[in-house]
XYZ file of C-alpha atoms in Angstrom:
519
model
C -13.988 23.753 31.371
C -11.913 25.592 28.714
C -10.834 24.498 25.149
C -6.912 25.272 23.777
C -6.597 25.203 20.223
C -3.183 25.660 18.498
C -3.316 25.770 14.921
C -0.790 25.491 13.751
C 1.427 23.786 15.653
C 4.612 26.220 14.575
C 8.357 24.702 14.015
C 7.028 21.775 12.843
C 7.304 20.125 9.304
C 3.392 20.607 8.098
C 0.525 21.508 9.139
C -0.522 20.535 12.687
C -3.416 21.165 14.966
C -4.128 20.369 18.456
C -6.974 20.903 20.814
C -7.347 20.874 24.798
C -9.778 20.171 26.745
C -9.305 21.695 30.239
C -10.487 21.586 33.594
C -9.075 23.030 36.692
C -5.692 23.403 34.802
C -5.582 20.234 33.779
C -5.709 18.329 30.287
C -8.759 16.346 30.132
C -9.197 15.704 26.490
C -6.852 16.131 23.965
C -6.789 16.016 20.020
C -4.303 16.044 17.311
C -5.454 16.827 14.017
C -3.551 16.981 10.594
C -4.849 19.751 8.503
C -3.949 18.323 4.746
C -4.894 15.440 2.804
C -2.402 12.981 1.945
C -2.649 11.251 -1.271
C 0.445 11.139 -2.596
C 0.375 7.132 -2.831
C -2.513 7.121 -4.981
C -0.215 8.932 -7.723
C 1.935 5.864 -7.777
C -1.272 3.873 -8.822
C -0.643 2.133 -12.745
C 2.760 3.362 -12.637
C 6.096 1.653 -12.838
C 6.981 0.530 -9.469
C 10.306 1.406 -9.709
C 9.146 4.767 -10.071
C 8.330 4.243 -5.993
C 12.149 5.076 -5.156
C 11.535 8.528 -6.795
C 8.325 9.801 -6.244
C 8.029 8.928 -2.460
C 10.732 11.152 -1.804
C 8.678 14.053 -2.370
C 6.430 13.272 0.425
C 8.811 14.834 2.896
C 12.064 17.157 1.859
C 13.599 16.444 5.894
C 13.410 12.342 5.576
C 13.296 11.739 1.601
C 15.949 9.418 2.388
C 13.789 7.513 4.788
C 10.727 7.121 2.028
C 13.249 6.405 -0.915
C 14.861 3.117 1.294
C 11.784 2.213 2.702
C 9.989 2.197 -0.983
C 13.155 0.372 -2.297
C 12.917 -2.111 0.174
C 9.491 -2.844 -0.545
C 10.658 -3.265 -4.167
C 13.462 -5.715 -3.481
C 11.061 -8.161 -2.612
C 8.701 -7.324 -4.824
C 11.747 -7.581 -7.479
C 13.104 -10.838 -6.020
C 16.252 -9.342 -5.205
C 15.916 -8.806 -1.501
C 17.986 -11.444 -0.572
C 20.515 -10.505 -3.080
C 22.293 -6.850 -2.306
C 25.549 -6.463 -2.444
C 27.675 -5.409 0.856
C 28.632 -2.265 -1.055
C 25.038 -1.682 -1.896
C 24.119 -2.252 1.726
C 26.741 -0.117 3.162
C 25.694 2.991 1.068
C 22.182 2.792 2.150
C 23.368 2.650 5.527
C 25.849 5.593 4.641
C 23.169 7.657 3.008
C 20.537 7.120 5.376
C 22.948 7.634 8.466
C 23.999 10.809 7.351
C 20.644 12.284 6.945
C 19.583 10.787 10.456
C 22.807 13.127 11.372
C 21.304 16.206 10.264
C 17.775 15.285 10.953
C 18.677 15.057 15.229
C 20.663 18.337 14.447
C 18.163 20.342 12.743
C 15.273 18.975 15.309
C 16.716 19.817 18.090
C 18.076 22.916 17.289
C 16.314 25.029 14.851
C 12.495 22.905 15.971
C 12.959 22.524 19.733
C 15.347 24.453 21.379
C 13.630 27.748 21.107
C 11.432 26.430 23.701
C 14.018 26.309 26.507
C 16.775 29.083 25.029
C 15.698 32.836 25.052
C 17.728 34.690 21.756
C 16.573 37.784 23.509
C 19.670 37.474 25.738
C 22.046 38.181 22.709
C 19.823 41.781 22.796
C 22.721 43.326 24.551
C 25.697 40.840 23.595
C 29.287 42.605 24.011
C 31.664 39.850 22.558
C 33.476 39.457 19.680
C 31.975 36.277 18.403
C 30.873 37.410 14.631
C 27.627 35.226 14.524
C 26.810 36.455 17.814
C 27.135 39.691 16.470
C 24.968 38.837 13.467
C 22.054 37.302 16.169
C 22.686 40.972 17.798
C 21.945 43.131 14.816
C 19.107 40.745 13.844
C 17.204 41.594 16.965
C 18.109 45.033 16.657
C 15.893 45.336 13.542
C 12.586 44.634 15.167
C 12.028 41.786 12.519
C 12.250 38.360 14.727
C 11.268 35.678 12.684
C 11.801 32.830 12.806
C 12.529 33.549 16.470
C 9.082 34.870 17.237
C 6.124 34.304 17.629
C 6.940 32.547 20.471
C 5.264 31.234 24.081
C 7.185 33.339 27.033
C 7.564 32.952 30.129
C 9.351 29.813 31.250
C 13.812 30.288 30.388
C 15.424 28.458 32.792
C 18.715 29.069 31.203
C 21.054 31.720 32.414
C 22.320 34.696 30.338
C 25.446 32.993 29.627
C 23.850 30.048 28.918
C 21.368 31.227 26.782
C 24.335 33.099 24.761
C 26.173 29.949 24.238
C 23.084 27.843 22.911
C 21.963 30.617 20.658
C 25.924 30.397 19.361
C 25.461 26.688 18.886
C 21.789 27.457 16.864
C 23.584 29.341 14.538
C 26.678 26.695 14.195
C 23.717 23.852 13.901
C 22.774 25.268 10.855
C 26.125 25.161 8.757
C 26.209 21.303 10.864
C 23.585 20.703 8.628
C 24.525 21.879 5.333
C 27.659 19.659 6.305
C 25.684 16.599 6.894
C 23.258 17.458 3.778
C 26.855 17.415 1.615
C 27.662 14.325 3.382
C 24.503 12.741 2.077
C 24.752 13.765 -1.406
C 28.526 12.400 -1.534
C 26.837 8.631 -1.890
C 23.340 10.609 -2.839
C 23.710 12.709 -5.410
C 22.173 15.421 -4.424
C 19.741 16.427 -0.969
C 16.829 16.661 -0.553
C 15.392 13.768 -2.947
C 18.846 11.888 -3.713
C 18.738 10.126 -6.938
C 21.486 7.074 -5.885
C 18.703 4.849 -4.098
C 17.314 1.992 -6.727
C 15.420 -1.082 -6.178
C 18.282 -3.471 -6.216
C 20.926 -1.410 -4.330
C 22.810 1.844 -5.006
C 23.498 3.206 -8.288
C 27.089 5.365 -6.615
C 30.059 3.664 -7.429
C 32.539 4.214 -4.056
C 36.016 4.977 -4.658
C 38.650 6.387 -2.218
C 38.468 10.269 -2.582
C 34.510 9.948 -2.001
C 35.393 8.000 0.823
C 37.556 10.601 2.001
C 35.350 13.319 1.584
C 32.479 11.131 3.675
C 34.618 10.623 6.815
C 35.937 14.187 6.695
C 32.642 15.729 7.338
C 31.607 13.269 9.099
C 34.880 13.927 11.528
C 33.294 17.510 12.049
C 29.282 16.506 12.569
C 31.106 14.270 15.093
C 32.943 16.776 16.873
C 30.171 18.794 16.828
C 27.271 15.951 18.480
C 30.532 15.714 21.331
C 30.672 19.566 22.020
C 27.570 20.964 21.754
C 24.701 18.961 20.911
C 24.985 16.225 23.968
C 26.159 18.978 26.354
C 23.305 21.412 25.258
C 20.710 18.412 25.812
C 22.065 17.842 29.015
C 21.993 21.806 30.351
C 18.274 21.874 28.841
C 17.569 18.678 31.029
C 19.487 19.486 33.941
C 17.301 23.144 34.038
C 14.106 21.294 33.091
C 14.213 18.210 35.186
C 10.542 18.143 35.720
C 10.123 17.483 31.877
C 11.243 14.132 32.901
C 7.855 13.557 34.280
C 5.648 15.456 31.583
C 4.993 13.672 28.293
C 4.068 10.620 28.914
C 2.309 8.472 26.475
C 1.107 5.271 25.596
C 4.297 3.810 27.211
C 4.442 0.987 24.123
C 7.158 1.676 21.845
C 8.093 0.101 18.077
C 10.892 -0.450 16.438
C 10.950 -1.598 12.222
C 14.828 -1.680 13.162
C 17.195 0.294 11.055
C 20.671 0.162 9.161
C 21.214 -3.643 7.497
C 24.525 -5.665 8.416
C 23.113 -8.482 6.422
C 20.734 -9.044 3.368
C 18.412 -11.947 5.185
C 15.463 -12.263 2.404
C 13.132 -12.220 5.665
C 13.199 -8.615 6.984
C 11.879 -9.984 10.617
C 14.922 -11.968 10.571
C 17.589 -9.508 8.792
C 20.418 -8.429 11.445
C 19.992 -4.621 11.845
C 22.516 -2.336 13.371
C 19.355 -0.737 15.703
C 17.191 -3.990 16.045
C 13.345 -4.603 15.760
C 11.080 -4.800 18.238
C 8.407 -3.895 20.488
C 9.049 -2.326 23.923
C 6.443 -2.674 26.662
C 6.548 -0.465 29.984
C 8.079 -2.973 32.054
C 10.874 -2.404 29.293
C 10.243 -6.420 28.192
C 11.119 -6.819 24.481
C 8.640 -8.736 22.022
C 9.448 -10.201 18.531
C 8.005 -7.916 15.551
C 5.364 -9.507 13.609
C 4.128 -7.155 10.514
C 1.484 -9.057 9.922
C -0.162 -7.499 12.971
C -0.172 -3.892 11.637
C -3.449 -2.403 10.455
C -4.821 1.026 9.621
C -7.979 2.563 11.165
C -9.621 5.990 9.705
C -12.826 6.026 12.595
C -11.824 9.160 13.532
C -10.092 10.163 9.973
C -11.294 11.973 6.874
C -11.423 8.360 4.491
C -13.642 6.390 3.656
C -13.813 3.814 6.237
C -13.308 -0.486 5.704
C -12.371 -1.014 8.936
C -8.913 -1.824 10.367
C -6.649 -3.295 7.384
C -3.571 -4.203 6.695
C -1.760 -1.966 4.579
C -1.449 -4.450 1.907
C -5.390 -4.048 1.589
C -5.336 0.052 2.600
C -6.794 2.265 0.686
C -7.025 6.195 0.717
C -10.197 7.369 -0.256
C -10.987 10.776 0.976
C -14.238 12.035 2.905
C -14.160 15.306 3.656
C -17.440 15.501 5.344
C -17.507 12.356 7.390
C -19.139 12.349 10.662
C -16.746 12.625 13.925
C -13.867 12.450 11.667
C -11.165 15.457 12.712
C -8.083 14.361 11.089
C -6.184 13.762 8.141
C -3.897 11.344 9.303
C -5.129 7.374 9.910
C -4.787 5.719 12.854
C -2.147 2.756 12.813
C -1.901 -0.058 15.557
C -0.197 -2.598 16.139
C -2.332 -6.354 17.027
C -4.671 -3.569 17.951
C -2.847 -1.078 20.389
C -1.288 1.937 20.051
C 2.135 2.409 19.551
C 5.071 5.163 19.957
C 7.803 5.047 17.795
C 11.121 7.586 17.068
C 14.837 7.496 18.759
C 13.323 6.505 21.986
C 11.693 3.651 20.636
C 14.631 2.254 18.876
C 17.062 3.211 22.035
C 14.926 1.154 24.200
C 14.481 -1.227 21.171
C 19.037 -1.839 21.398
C 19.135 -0.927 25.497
C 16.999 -3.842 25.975
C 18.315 -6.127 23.442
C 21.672 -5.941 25.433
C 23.584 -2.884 23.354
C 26.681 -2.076 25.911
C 26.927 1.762 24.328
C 23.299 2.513 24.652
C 23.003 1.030 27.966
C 25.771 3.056 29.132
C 24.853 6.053 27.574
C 21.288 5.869 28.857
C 22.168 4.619 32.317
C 24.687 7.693 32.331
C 21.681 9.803 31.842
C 19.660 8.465 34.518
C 21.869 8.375 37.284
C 23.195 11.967 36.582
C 19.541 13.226 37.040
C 18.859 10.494 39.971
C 16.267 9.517 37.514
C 14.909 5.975 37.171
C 14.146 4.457 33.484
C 10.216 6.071 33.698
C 11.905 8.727 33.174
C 12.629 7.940 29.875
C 8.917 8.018 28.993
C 8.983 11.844 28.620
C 9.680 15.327 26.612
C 13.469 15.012 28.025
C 13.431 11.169 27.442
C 12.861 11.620 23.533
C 15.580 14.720 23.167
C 18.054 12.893 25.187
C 17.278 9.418 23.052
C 18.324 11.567 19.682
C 21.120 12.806 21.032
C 22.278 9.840 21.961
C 21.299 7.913 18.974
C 22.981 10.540 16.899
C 26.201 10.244 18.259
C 26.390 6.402 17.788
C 24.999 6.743 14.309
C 27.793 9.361 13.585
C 30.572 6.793 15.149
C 29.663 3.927 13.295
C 29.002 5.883 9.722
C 32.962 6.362 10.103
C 33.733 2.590 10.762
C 30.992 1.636 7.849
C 32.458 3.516 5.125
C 36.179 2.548 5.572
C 34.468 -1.241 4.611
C 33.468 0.063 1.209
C 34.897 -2.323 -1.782
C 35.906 0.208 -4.507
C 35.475 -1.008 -7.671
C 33.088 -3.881 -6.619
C 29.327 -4.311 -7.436
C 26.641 -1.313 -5.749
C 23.525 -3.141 -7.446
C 21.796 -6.704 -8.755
C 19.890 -6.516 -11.450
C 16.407 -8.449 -11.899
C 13.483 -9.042 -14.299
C 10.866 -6.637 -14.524
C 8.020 -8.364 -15.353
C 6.296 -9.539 -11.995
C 3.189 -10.193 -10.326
C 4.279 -9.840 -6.784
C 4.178 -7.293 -3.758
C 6.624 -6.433 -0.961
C 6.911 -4.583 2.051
C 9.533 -2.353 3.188
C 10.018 -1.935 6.983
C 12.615 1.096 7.921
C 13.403 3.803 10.136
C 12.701 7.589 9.569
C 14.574 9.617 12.052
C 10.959 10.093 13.092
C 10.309 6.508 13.635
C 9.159 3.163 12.530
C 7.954 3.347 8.480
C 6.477 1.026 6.213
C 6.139 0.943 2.300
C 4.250 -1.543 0.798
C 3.517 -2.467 -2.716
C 1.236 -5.007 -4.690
C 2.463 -5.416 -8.197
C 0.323 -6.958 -10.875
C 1.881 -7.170 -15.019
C 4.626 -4.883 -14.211
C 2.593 -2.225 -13.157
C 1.794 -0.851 -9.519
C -1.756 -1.686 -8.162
C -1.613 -0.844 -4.793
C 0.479 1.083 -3.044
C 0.511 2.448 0.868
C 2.955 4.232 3.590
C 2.708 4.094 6.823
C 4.800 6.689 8.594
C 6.094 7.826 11.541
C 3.983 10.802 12.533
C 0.691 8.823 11.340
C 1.530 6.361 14.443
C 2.622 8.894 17.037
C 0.240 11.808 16.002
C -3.099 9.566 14.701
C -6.578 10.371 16.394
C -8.587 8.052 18.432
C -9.598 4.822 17.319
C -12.783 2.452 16.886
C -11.663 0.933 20.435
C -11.850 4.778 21.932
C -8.131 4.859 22.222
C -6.152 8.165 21.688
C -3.318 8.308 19.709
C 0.364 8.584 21.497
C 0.627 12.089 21.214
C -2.926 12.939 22.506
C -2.732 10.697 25.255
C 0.892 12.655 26.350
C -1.073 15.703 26.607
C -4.044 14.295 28.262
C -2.651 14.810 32.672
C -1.067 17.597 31.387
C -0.789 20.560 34.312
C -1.558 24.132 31.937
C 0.114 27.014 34.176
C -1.384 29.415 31.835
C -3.870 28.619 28.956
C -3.146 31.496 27.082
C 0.556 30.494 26.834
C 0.155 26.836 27.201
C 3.830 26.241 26.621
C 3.852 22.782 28.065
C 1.502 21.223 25.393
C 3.698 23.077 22.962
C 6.485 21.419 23.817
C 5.283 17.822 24.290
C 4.334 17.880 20.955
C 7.520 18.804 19.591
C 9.316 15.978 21.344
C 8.034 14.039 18.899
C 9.467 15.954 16.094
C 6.244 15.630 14.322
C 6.560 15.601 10.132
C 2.578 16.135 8.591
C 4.364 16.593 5.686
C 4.887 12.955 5.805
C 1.486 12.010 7.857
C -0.516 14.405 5.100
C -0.104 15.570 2.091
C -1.871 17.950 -0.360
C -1.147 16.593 -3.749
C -4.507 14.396 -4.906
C -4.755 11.709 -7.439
C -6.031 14.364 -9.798
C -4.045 17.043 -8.534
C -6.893 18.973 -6.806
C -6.122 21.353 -3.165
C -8.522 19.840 -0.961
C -7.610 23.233 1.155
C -7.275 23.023 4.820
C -9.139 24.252 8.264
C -8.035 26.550 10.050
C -9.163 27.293 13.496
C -8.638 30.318 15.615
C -8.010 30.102 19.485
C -11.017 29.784 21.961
């Protein structure tokens, strides 16, 4: 038996580590670790809570947006007001939060993921007049690679053409998303860490040119998802095919749901664009309860109480703990694990009936005489973003044409409250939770639950591996010293630690970090 360690885990946001057990070129044993503490909640502690919608945002500088709806959510019921947002409020979040799911997909699958399957070395030699192409040429030239390198090699499936056009497309994705960061701060303010998103609703006032200037970048991201982004995802796929069948995990997705087209008081209840839910296997759909969500920290570094619910969480370190190898907690869901991301929430609306989705994902399937198991993979969860993004994109158009200028983007409400809320919402990483407990106006509790602390949490009480680890576990390793395939599972989850750990204390202390060298 042999052990893999990668740490870190490179083009990912944070610090990531993952270990391997193998045997016989096979993963037996698999663990995902995140390397920094997280404590960022704790800071909230005595605070104003509206202070939430601020502060949260700093956990993460790719999904801010995500953390500032999901803590002002939380607050709206803490506040009273949940039932009580305007339309323009609610179409702004949606507007604001769409957009950065727009350049989240882009920037993922591009700049994060695609250097796994596209070789930049072929532009080495490149003889064309494209400029950027060019630029990509005299880069290499210089002997200086980064970001490009270190990389695994070994495995480009992609012809020299091919390659040429997706390293063309890597370059254009990152101008896409500048666009799509300017389309955010149009309703935002500003990205990363907008300053628009309030408990109570938006603090932007819509009027017609800012409309304007929304659907006119939002007519190039679009043209963009149509021309390269889906095709790309499908040449990837249609030269990987066997990365249909590698990746699977737990095979139980989640869904919080995501964009509002109603304010329903009861957020189980509220009508979401990309409905709630949980997915099993057998892709049957089951009715979200939040009361059945619990953290675990049996194999984290916290002081452990036992599975609670994140109204009764806390986030006490302990460095030193016994069998503990990770910062992140272990969230389940009435006790199992649970995957959640775009192909949780495409599964989440292909099941609940959505005609687009179904088409788009049945499209998928039959090109690559695939059957929906297939889904359950690396290429599953790229083609599910893609997808998602391009709907998102559509529908951001038809949103902000419904904008009332000069009509109400917030309801005010009394500060003074003993109270707590909960704030369920999408990252473009997956399912996330805020929730609060207020007591005299000030915050008392406070805890997150987010998207990479589901997928990429260790093992729990009941022995069961988190959804990453248990995608790596089967795992065929061609080579261990280049174990690109366990590379590249991993990023299919677009992993955030910067989300699922953080290094910012109560008392502002670096805890530091491990770092482990291969084996």
């Amino acid at each position: 038996m042999a052990k893999i360690v990668i740490d870190p885990i490179s083009r990912v946001e944070g610090h990531m580590k993952v270990e391997a057990v193998v045997e016989n070129g096979v993963v037996k044993e698999a663990k995902s670790s995140g390397m920094m503490y997280r404590g960022l909640e704790n800071i909230l502690i005595d605070r104003d809570p509206r202070d939430a919608a601020r502060i949260v945002q700093r956990i993460c500088g790719v999904c801010p947006t995500s953390h500032g709806l999901a803590a002002a959510f939380a607050l709206d019921e803490a506040y009273g007001v949940h039932g009580n947002i305007t339309d323009n409020g609610r179409i702004l979040r949606n507007l604001i939060q769409g957009a950065n799911f727009v350049q989240s997909h882009i920037l993922h699958f591009y700049q994060l993921a695609a250097l796994d399957y596209v070789d930049v070395a072929a532009c080495a030699d490149y003889t064309g007049g494209d400029p950027e192409l060019t630029k990509v040429k005299d880069f290499i030239a210089r002997g200086h690679l980064g970001p490009f390198v270190p990389r695994y090699e070994g495995d480009y499936r992609l012809s020299k053409d091919e390659n040429i056009s997706a390293v063309g497309h890597y370059v254009k994705a990152l101008n896409m998303r500048r666009l799509a960061h300017e389309t955010v701060s149009v309703f935002g303010g500003k990205m990363p860490h907008n300053m628009s998103i309030v408990a109570g609703g938006v603090t932007a006032a819509p009027s017609v040119d800012k409309i304007a200037a929304f659907i006119w970048r939002m007519e190039q991201l679009t043209d963009f998802i149509d021309t390269c982004y889906l095709p790309d995802v499908l040449l990837v796929a249609s030269r990987y095919s066997d990365y249909f069948g590698i990746g699977t995990g737990c095979k139980q997705f989640m869904s919080f749901g995501i964009f509002d087209m109603d304010s329903d008081p009861d957020l189980t209840k509220r009508h979401r664009y990309i409905p709630q839910g949980i997915v099993k296997s057998d892709l049957s759909l089951q009715r979200l309860d939040p009361s059945k969500i619990t953290e675990e920290v049996q194999s984290s570094w916290f002081q452990d109480h036992g599975a609670l619910h994140p109204y009764d969480g806390t986030t006490v370190p302990e460095r030193n703990k016994a069998g503990a190898y990770s910062w992140i907690k272990s969230p389940r869901y009435d006790g199992e694990v649970m995957e959640v991301g775009a192909l949780a929430r495409m599964l989440t609306s292909y099941v609940s009936g959505d005609k687009q989705v179904q088409s788009m994902i049945n499209g998928v399937l039959k090109k690559f005489n695939a059957g929906p198991e297939a889904l359950f993979s690396v290429l599953g969860r790229h083609a599910a973003r893609a997808i998602e993004c391009k709907i998102v994109a559509e529908k951001l158009k038809e949103w902000a044409l419904q904008l009332q200028p000069g009509q109400p983007t917030f309801t005010d409400f009394n500060l003074d409250v003993s109270s707590r809320g909960m704030g369920l919402h999408e990252a473009p990483r997956g399912a996330l939770g805020h929730w609060i407990v207020v007591e005299g106006g000030k915050t008392k509790n406070y805890q997150a639950v987010v998207p990479t602390t589901w997928n990429a949490g260790p093992m729990d009480a009941k022995g069961q591996p988190g959804p990453i680890e248990q995608s790596l576990i089967g795992t065929k390793v061609k080579d261990q010293r280049n174990p690109f395939e366990l590379v590249r599972i991993v990023r299919s989850y677009d992993p955030c630690l910067s989300c699922a750990v953080h290094v910012v204390t109560p008392k502002g202390e670096d805890l530091g970090r491990f770092v482990v060298g291969a084996e």
